[in-house]
PDB file of C-alpha atoms in Angstrom:
ATOM      1  CA  MET A   1      17.823 -19.899  57.997  1.00  0.00           C
ATOM      2  CA  ARG A   2      20.699 -17.419  58.295  1.00  0.00           C
ATOM      3  CA  ILE A   3      23.101 -19.963  56.797  1.00  0.00           C
ATOM      4  CA  PHE A   4      20.629 -20.620  53.976  1.00  0.00           C
ATOM      5  CA  VAL A   5      20.394 -16.889  53.193  1.00  0.00           C
ATOM      6  CA  GLU A   6      24.179 -16.571  53.157  1.00  0.00           C
ATOM      7  CA  ARG A   7      24.525 -19.518  50.798  1.00  0.00           C
ATOM      8  CA  ILE A   8      22.049 -18.264  48.212  1.00  0.00           C
ATOM      9  CA  LEU A   9      23.409 -14.705  48.387  1.00  0.00           C
ATOM     10  CA  ARG A  10      26.903 -15.934  47.579  1.00  0.00           C
ATOM     11  CA  GLY A  11      25.593 -18.257  44.878  1.00  0.00           C
ATOM     12  CA  ALA A  12      23.627 -15.461  43.206  1.00  0.00           C
ATOM     13  CA  GLY A  13      26.592 -13.100  43.407  1.00  0.00           C
ATOM     14  CA  LYS A  14      28.835 -15.600  41.680  1.00  0.00           C
ATOM     15  CA  LEU A  15      26.268 -16.059  38.911  1.00  0.00           C
ATOM     16  CA  ILE A  16      26.046 -12.293  38.360  1.00  0.00           C
ATOM     17  CA  LEU A  17      29.808 -11.936  38.002  1.00  0.00           C
ATOM     18  CA  ASN A  18      29.833 -14.702  35.397  1.00  0.00           C
ATOM     19  CA  SER A  19      26.658 -13.688  33.507  1.00  0.00           C
ATOM     20  CA  SER A  20      25.964 -11.457  30.531  1.00  0.00           C
ATOM     21  CA  LYS A  21      25.280  -7.799  31.299  1.00  0.00           C
ATOM     22  CA  ASN A  22      23.209  -7.355  28.120  1.00  0.00           C
ATOM     23  CA  ILE A  23      19.833  -5.585  28.405  1.00  0.00           C
ATOM     24  CA  VAL A  24      16.887  -7.934  27.873  1.00  0.00           C
ATOM     25  CA  SER A  25      14.013  -5.506  28.629  1.00  0.00           C
ATOM     26  CA  LYS A  26      13.260  -1.951  29.748  1.00  0.00           C
ATOM     27  CA  LYS A  27      10.990  -0.662  32.519  1.00  0.00           C
ATOM     28  CA  ASP A  28       9.315   2.643  33.362  1.00  0.00           C
ATOM     29  CA  GLY A  29      11.661   5.481  34.228  1.00  0.00           C
ATOM     30  CA  VAL A  30      14.911   6.875  32.892  1.00  0.00           C
ATOM     31  CA  GLY A  31      17.743   4.332  32.770  1.00  0.00           C
ATOM     32  CA  ASN A  32      15.590   1.545  34.232  1.00  0.00           C
ATOM     33  CA  PHE A  33      16.152  -1.825  32.575  1.00  0.00           C
ATOM     34  CA  VAL A  34      16.664  -5.547  33.165  1.00  0.00           C
ATOM     35  CA  LEU A  35      19.883  -7.422  32.398  1.00  0.00           C
ATOM     36  CA  GLN A  36      20.347 -11.082  31.600  1.00  0.00           C
ATOM     37  CA  ALA A  37      22.253 -11.248  34.889  1.00  0.00           C
ATOM     38  CA  ASP A  38      19.123 -10.041  36.761  1.00  0.00           C
ATOM     39  CA  LEU A  39      17.088 -12.928  35.431  1.00  0.00           C
ATOM     40  CA  ILE A  40      19.763 -15.575  36.010  1.00  0.00           C
ATOM     41  CA  SER A  41      20.295 -14.440  39.592  1.00  0.00           C
ATOM     42  CA  GLU A  42      16.572 -14.280  40.300  1.00  0.00           C
ATOM     43  CA  LYS A  43      15.916 -17.734  38.834  1.00  0.00           C
ATOM     44  CA  TYR A  44      18.576 -19.240  41.088  1.00  0.00           C
ATOM     45  CA  ILE A  45      17.272 -17.462  44.213  1.00  0.00           C
ATOM     46  CA  LEU A  46      13.597 -18.251  43.596  1.00  0.00           C
ATOM     47  CA  GLU A  47      14.274 -21.908  42.824  1.00  0.00           C
ATOM     48  CA  SER A  48      16.409 -22.218  45.963  1.00  0.00           C
ATOM     49  CA  ILE A  49      13.697 -20.691  48.162  1.00  0.00           C
ATOM     50  CA  LYS A  50      10.846 -22.704  46.658  1.00  0.00           C
ATOM     51  CA  LYS A  51      12.806 -25.936  47.024  1.00  0.00           C
ATOM     52  CA  ARG A  52      13.591 -25.283  50.695  1.00  0.00           C
ATOM     53  CA  TYR A  53      10.332 -23.522  51.659  1.00  0.00           C
ATOM     54  CA  PRO A  54       7.648 -24.516  49.120  1.00  0.00           C
ATOM     55  CA  SER A  55       4.786 -22.849  51.029  1.00  0.00           C
ATOM     56  CA  HIS A  56       6.516 -19.464  51.275  1.00  0.00           C
ATOM     57  CA  LYS A  57       5.843 -16.593  48.884  1.00  0.00           C
ATOM     58  CA  VAL A  58       8.389 -14.401  47.114  1.00  0.00           C
ATOM     59  CA  PHE A  59       8.200 -10.655  46.519  1.00  0.00           C
ATOM     60  CA  SER A  60      10.889  -9.919  43.929  1.00  0.00           C
ATOM     61  CA  GLU A  61      11.809  -7.026  41.666  1.00  0.00           C
ATOM     62  CA  GLU A  62      11.395  -9.038  38.474  1.00  0.00           C
ATOM     63  CA  ASN A  63       8.918 -11.807  39.363  1.00  0.00           C
ATOM     64  CA  THR A  64       6.467 -11.819  42.289  1.00  0.00           C
ATOM     65  CA  ASP A  65       3.946 -14.340  43.609  1.00  0.00           C
ATOM     66  CA  ARG A  66       0.388 -13.082  43.998  1.00  0.00           C
ATOM     67  CA  ILE A  67       0.360 -11.358  47.390  1.00  0.00           C
ATOM     68  CA  ASP A  68      -2.758  -9.474  48.494  1.00  0.00           C
ATOM     69  CA  ASN A  69      -1.424  -8.189  51.815  1.00  0.00           C
ATOM     70  CA  PRO A  70       2.326  -8.718  52.265  1.00  0.00           C
ATOM     71  CA  GLU A  71       2.294  -7.452  55.857  1.00  0.00           C
ATOM     72  CA  ASN A  72       0.068 -10.401  56.850  1.00  0.00           C
ATOM     73  CA  GLU A  73       2.164 -13.109  55.195  1.00  0.00           C
ATOM     74  CA  LYS A  74       3.690 -15.596  57.653  1.00  0.00           C
ATOM     75  CA  GLY A  75       6.474 -16.659  55.299  1.00  0.00           C
ATOM     76  CA  LEU A  76       7.572 -14.028  52.765  1.00  0.00           C
ATOM     77  CA  TRP A  77      10.876 -13.485  50.985  1.00  0.00           C
ATOM     78  CA  ILE A  78      11.734 -10.071  49.547  1.00  0.00           C
ATOM     79  CA  VAL A  79      14.400 -10.305  46.861  1.00  0.00           C
ATOM     80  CA  ASP A  80      16.444  -7.947  44.724  1.00  0.00           C
ATOM     81  CA  PRO A  81      18.483 -10.249  42.470  1.00  0.00           C
ATOM     82  CA  LEU A  82      20.696  -7.407  41.234  1.00  0.00           C
ATOM     83  CA  ASP A  83      20.637  -3.988  42.874  1.00  0.00           C
ATOM     84  CA  GLY A  84      22.733  -1.523  40.906  1.00  0.00           C
ATOM     85  CA  THR A  85      21.854  -2.687  37.410  1.00  0.00           C
ATOM     86  CA  THR A  86      23.221   0.430  35.696  1.00  0.00           C
ATOM     87  CA  ASN A  87      26.568  -0.054  37.419  1.00  0.00           C
ATOM     88  CA  ALA A  88      26.694  -3.717  36.415  1.00  0.00           C
ATOM     89  CA  LYS A  89      25.888  -2.883  32.795  1.00  0.00           C
ATOM     90  CA  ASN A  90      28.738  -0.365  32.680  1.00  0.00           C
ATOM     91  CA  ASN A  91      31.286  -2.572  34.472  1.00  0.00           C
ATOM     92  CA  ILE A  92      31.278  -0.379  37.580  1.00  0.00           C
ATOM     93  CA  PRO A  93      31.988  -2.734  40.510  1.00  0.00           C
ATOM     94  CA  PHE A  94      29.298  -1.472  42.859  1.00  0.00           C
ATOM     95  CA  PHE A  95      26.195  -3.652  42.851  1.00  0.00           C
ATOM     96  CA  SER A  96      24.665  -6.200  45.177  1.00  0.00           C
ATOM     97  CA  VAL A  97      22.155  -8.960  45.875  1.00  0.00           C
ATOM     98  CA  SER A  98      19.591  -8.421  48.634  1.00  0.00           C
ATOM     99  CA  ILE A  99      17.366 -10.963  50.402  1.00  0.00           C
ATOM    100  CA  ALA A 100      15.056 -10.541  53.402  1.00  0.00           C
ATOM    101  CA  TYR A 101      12.840 -13.032  55.198  1.00  0.00           C
ATOM    102  CA  VAL A 102       9.672 -11.465  56.628  1.00  0.00           C
ATOM    103  CA  GLU A 103       6.985 -12.744  59.004  1.00  0.00           C
ATOM    104  CA  ASN A 104       3.816 -10.682  59.483  1.00  0.00           C
ATOM    105  CA  GLY A 105       5.507  -7.537  58.212  1.00  0.00           C
ATOM    106  CA  ILE A 106       8.597  -7.890  60.425  1.00  0.00           C
ATOM    107  CA  VAL A 107      11.982  -8.589  58.837  1.00  0.00           C
ATOM    108  CA  ARG A 108      13.518 -11.538  60.688  1.00  0.00           C
ATOM    109  CA  VAL A 109      16.625 -12.178  58.583  1.00  0.00           C
ATOM    110  CA  GLY A 110      18.271  -9.840  56.082  1.00  0.00           C
ATOM    111  CA  GLY A 111      21.360 -10.097  53.939  1.00  0.00           C
ATOM    112  CA  VAL A 112      23.120  -7.982  51.308  1.00  0.00           C
ATOM    113  CA  TYR A 113      26.036  -9.384  49.322  1.00  0.00           C
ATOM    114  CA  ASP A 114      28.676  -7.412  47.427  1.00  0.00           C
ATOM    115  CA  PRO A 115      30.223  -9.948  45.024  1.00  0.00           C
ATOM    116  CA  ASN A 116      32.947  -7.582  43.838  1.00  0.00           C
ATOM    117  CA  ARG A 117      34.444  -7.217  47.324  1.00  0.00           C
ATOM    118  CA  ASP A 118      33.180 -10.565  48.644  1.00  0.00           C
ATOM    119  CA  GLU A 119      31.476  -8.784  51.542  1.00  0.00           C
ATOM    120  CA  LEU A 120      28.330 -10.264  53.021  1.00  0.00           C
ATOM    121  CA  PHE A 121      26.271  -8.098  55.383  1.00  0.00           C
ATOM    122  CA  LEU A 122      23.910 -10.193  57.473  1.00  0.00           C
ATOM    123  CA  ALA A 123      21.533  -9.727  60.392  1.00  0.00           C
ATOM    124  CA  LYS A 124      19.044 -11.800  62.339  1.00  0.00           C
ATOM    125  CA  LYS A 125      16.552  -9.913  64.483  1.00  0.00           C
ATOM    126  CA  GLY A 126      17.877  -9.460  67.999  1.00  0.00           C
ATOM    127  CA  GLU A 127      21.331 -10.865  67.232  1.00  0.00           C
ATOM    128  CA  GLY A 128      23.291  -7.917  65.812  1.00  0.00           C
ATOM    129  CA  ALA A 129      24.591  -7.087  62.326  1.00  0.00           C
ATOM    130  CA  TYR A 130      27.757  -8.466  60.770  1.00  0.00           C
ATOM    131  CA  CYS A 131      29.983  -8.143  57.716  1.00  0.00           C
ATOM    132  CA  ASN A 132      31.787 -11.399  56.948  1.00  0.00           C
ATOM    133  CA  GLY A 133      31.260 -12.440  60.553  1.00  0.00           C
ATOM    134  CA  ILE A 134      32.600  -9.219  62.104  1.00  0.00           C
ATOM    135  CA  LYS A 135      30.111  -7.120  64.061  1.00  0.00           C
ATOM    136  CA  ILE A 136      29.327  -3.712  62.552  1.00  0.00           C
ATOM    137  CA  SER A 137      27.802  -0.477  63.846  1.00  0.00           C
ATOM    138  CA  VAL A 138      26.780   2.929  62.541  1.00  0.00           C
ATOM    139  CA  LYS A 139      28.957   6.024  62.949  1.00  0.00           C
ATOM    140  CA  ASN A 140      28.777   8.022  66.179  1.00  0.00           C
ATOM    141  CA  GLU A 141      29.218  11.482  64.597  1.00  0.00           C
ATOM    142  CA  THR A 142      26.405  13.925  65.311  1.00  0.00           C
ATOM    143  CA  GLU A 143      27.221  16.853  62.988  1.00  0.00           C
ATOM    144  CA  LEU A 144      26.258  16.824  59.315  1.00  0.00           C
ATOM    145  CA  GLU A 145      29.478  18.571  58.257  1.00  0.00           C
ATOM    146  CA  ASP A 146      31.447  15.579  59.583  1.00  0.00           C
ATOM    147  CA  LEU A 147      29.632  13.083  57.382  1.00  0.00           C
ATOM    148  CA  ILE A 148      29.652  11.569  53.921  1.00  0.00           C
ATOM    149  CA  VAL A 149      25.982  11.449  52.935  1.00  0.00           C
ATOM    150  CA  ASN A 150      24.655   9.271  50.138  1.00  0.00           C
ATOM    151  CA  ILE A 151      21.859  10.897  48.108  1.00  0.00           C
ATOM    152  CA  GLY A 152      20.012   8.472  45.848  1.00  0.00           C
ATOM    153  CA  SER A 153      19.252   9.069  42.190  1.00  0.00           C
ATOM    154  CA  PRO A 154      15.607   8.077  41.564  1.00  0.00           C
ATOM    155  CA  TYR A 155      14.155   7.104  38.204  1.00  0.00           C
ATOM    156  CA  SER A 156      11.096   9.391  38.176  1.00  0.00           C
ATOM    157  CA  THR A 157      10.771  13.179  37.932  1.00  0.00           C
ATOM    158  CA  GLU A 158       8.418  13.210  40.925  1.00  0.00           C
ATOM    159  CA  ASN A 159      11.015  11.563  43.154  1.00  0.00           C
ATOM    160  CA  PHE A 160      13.727  13.911  41.868  1.00  0.00           C
ATOM    161  CA  ARG A 161      11.553  16.773  43.146  1.00  0.00           C
ATOM    162  CA  LEU A 162      11.596  15.192  46.600  1.00  0.00           C
ATOM    163  CA  THR A 163      15.347  14.625  46.469  1.00  0.00           C
ATOM    164  CA  TYR A 164      16.572  18.045  45.342  1.00  0.00           C
ATOM    165  CA  PRO A 165      15.575  20.009  48.498  1.00  0.00           C
ATOM    166  CA  MET A 166      17.552  17.548  50.633  1.00  0.00           C
ATOM    167  CA  GLU A 167      20.614  17.930  48.413  1.00  0.00           C
ATOM    168  CA  LYS A 168      20.406  21.673  49.043  1.00  0.00           C
ATOM    169  CA  VAL A 169      20.166  21.142  52.817  1.00  0.00           C
ATOM    170  CA  PHE A 170      23.170  18.824  52.956  1.00  0.00           C
ATOM    171  CA  TYR A 171      25.182  21.184  50.765  1.00  0.00           C
ATOM    172  CA  GLU A 172      24.414  24.158  52.997  1.00  0.00           C
ATOM    173  CA  LYS A 173      25.314  22.162  56.127  1.00  0.00           C
ATOM    174  CA  GLY A 174      28.697  21.178  54.691  1.00  0.00           C
ATOM    175  CA  ALA A 175      28.131  17.452  54.293  1.00  0.00           C
ATOM    176  CA  ARG A 176      30.028  15.665  51.528  1.00  0.00           C
ATOM    177  CA  MET A 177      27.511  14.094  49.143  1.00  0.00           C
ATOM    178  CA  VAL A 178      28.001  10.942  47.056  1.00  0.00           C
ATOM    179  CA  ASN A 179      25.867   8.570  45.002  1.00  0.00           C
ATOM    180  CA  PHE A 180      27.191   5.072  44.322  1.00  0.00           C
ATOM    181  CA  GLY A 181      24.144   3.552  42.605  1.00  0.00           C
ATOM    182  CA  SER A 182      23.055   0.551  44.695  1.00  0.00           C
ATOM    183  CA  ALA A 183      20.512   1.386  47.399  1.00  0.00           C
ATOM    184  CA  ALA A 184      20.980  -1.859  49.318  1.00  0.00           C
ATOM    185  CA  LEU A 185      24.761  -1.613  49.355  1.00  0.00           C
ATOM    186  CA  GLU A 186      24.710   2.088  50.208  1.00  0.00           C
ATOM    187  CA  GLY A 187      22.337   1.339  53.077  1.00  0.00           C
ATOM    188  CA  VAL A 188      24.562  -1.316  54.629  1.00  0.00           C
ATOM    189  CA  TRP A 189      27.559   0.988  54.191  1.00  0.00           C
ATOM    190  CA  VAL A 190      25.732   3.308  56.600  1.00  0.00           C
ATOM    191  CA  ALA A 191      25.184   0.336  58.918  1.00  0.00           C
ATOM    192  CA  SER A 192      28.909  -0.452  58.820  1.00  0.00           C
ATOM    193  CA  GLY A 193      29.993   3.151  59.482  1.00  0.00           C
ATOM    194  CA  ARG A 194      31.471   3.843  56.049  1.00  0.00           C
ATOM    195  CA  LEU A 195      28.755   6.361  55.193  1.00  0.00           C
ATOM    196  CA  GLY A 196      27.236   8.705  57.745  1.00  0.00           C
ATOM    197  CA  ALA A 197      23.708   8.988  56.354  1.00  0.00           C
ATOM    198  CA  TYR A 198      21.523   8.093  53.385  1.00  0.00           C
ATOM    199  CA  PHE A 199      18.499   9.671  51.725  1.00  0.00           C
ATOM    200  CA  GLU A 200      16.436   8.539  48.751  1.00  0.00           C
ATOM    201  CA  ALA A 201      12.849   8.837  47.529  1.00  0.00           C
ATOM    202  CA  GLY A 202      10.820   6.263  45.631  1.00  0.00           C
ATOM    203  CA  LEU A 203      12.466   3.071  46.837  1.00  0.00           C
ATOM    204  CA  LYS A 204      10.775  -0.327  46.631  1.00  0.00           C
ATOM    205  CA  PRO A 205      10.509  -3.044  49.314  1.00  0.00           C
ATOM    206  CA  TRP A 206      13.265  -5.110  47.692  1.00  0.00           C
ATOM    207  CA  ASP A 207      15.624  -2.110  47.910  1.00  0.00           C
ATOM    208  CA  ILE A 208      15.329  -1.683  51.667  1.00  0.00           C
ATOM    209  CA  ALA A 209      13.831  -4.734  53.431  1.00  0.00           C
ATOM    210  CA  ALA A 210      17.143  -6.413  54.267  1.00  0.00           C
ATOM    211  CA  VAL A 211      18.802  -3.041  54.863  1.00  0.00           C
ATOM    212  CA  GLN A 212      16.170  -2.021  57.424  1.00  0.00           C
ATOM    213  CA  LEU A 213      17.045  -4.947  59.695  1.00  0.00           C
ATOM    214  CA  ILE A 214      20.809  -4.650  59.193  1.00  0.00           C
ATOM    215  CA  VAL A 215      20.726  -0.927  60.014  1.00  0.00           C
ATOM    216  CA  SER A 216      18.562  -1.485  63.088  1.00  0.00           C
ATOM    217  CA  GLU A 217      20.786  -4.290  64.383  1.00  0.00           C
ATOM    218  CA  ALA A 218      23.832  -2.060  63.795  1.00  0.00           C
ATOM    219  CA  GLY A 219      22.373   0.586  66.107  1.00  0.00           C
ATOM    220  CA  GLY A 220      20.965   2.833  63.394  1.00  0.00           C
ATOM    221  CA  ARG A 221      17.544   4.018  62.357  1.00  0.00           C
ATOM    222  CA  MET A 222      15.566   4.015  59.109  1.00  0.00           C
ATOM    223  CA  VAL A 223      12.539   6.289  58.803  1.00  0.00           C
ATOM    224  CA  ASP A 224      10.183   7.734  56.231  1.00  0.00           C
ATOM    225  CA  PRO A 225      10.373  11.513  56.824  1.00  0.00           C
ATOM    226  CA  TYR A 226       6.840  11.878  55.472  1.00  0.00           C
ATOM    227  CA  ASN A 227       5.436   9.306  57.930  1.00  0.00           C
ATOM    228  CA  VAL A 228       7.883   9.160  60.828  1.00  0.00           C
ATOM    229  CA  GLY A 229       5.853   7.192  63.340  1.00  0.00           C
ATOM    230  CA  ASN A 230       4.681   4.391  61.068  1.00  0.00           C
ATOM    231  CA  PHE A 231       7.538   3.044  58.936  1.00  0.00           C
ATOM    232  CA  SER A 232       6.852   0.121  56.621  1.00  0.00           C
ATOM    233  CA  VAL A 233       9.163  -1.347  53.992  1.00  0.00           C
ATOM    234  CA  PHE A 234       6.019  -1.951  51.914  1.00  0.00           C
ATOM    235  CA  ASN A 235       4.746   1.617  51.979  1.00  0.00           C
ATOM    236  CA  GLN A 236       7.149   4.542  52.203  1.00  0.00           C
ATOM    237  CA  LYS A 237       7.635   7.737  50.238  1.00  0.00           C
ATOM    238  CA  ALA A 238      11.290   8.311  51.095  1.00  0.00           C
ATOM    239  CA  VAL A 239      13.951   6.873  53.378  1.00  0.00           C
ATOM    240  CA  VAL A 240      16.448   8.448  55.771  1.00  0.00           C
ATOM    241  CA  ILE A 241      19.143   6.256  57.363  1.00  0.00           C
ATOM    242  CA  GLY A 242      21.731   7.117  60.000  1.00  0.00           C
ATOM    243  CA  ASN A 243      22.373   7.034  63.717  1.00  0.00           C
ATOM    244  CA  GLU A 244      19.570   8.272  65.980  1.00  0.00           C
ATOM    245  CA  LYS A 245      20.919  11.805  66.443  1.00  0.00           C
ATOM    246  CA  ILE A 246      21.713  12.362  62.764  1.00  0.00           C
ATOM    247  CA  VAL A 247      18.302  11.090  61.676  1.00  0.00           C
ATOM    248  CA  ASN A 248      16.594  13.409  64.157  1.00  0.00           C
ATOM    249  CA  LYS A 249      18.606  16.370  62.818  1.00  0.00           C
ATOM    250  CA  ILE A 250      17.665  15.542  59.237  1.00  0.00           C
ATOM    251  CA  LEU A 251      13.984  15.215  60.173  1.00  0.00           C
ATOM    252  CA  LYS A 252      13.975  18.813  61.421  1.00  0.00           C
ATOM    253  CA  PHE A 253      14.227  19.970  57.794  1.00  0.00           C
ATOM    254  CA  TRP A 254      10.776  18.575  56.984  1.00  0.00           C
TER     255      TRP A 254
END
């Protein structure tokens, strides 16, 4: 299955690079829209999954099977065909494709592909996390002032209200803050040690399902600061990612 995930991630990435970045529809929220490239990538991924695993269901950003209780599904694929749509539309080379395979609420295989850099981040539960076949791990730093922290930019006003207090905390602690515009890619950059931590409110399952496994297999931790002991990719208010000590420090501000 890992080889299958890698193949369709690379195939979708190639299609995105060669597809139109024109807007075909708009969604709720500021700057939230769908590109032709979204739909082309999703069509390819969904057709590939249904051909290989016809009984499995797909939970995708643009087109989802009817799923009453995703945490009880024995064969579920969570797909973001193009994460970082605004970047893609504006020819900013920071976007990705994300695919996760889930059984009974547990992510078993997760992959995120960056077609601009030809970097494929992949993990299978219990077998470590890799970028283009090279094992990756989170940073070891334990002080916020030593880190580059990615703060997400949510679409809704409500989620901005959750984000702003954390920006203030990181600023006061001396962390360098950035926002690159692709939650999945930013998340695996934490897993690979490029970023020290990540925070964003209002994410969807397709933004974080693959990332959750990759981060965990890279020695990191992903939590919802509003529900620390019961994290679910299907039901979270916000997400904090980093190594164990950094995450625990961030949680003290709640």
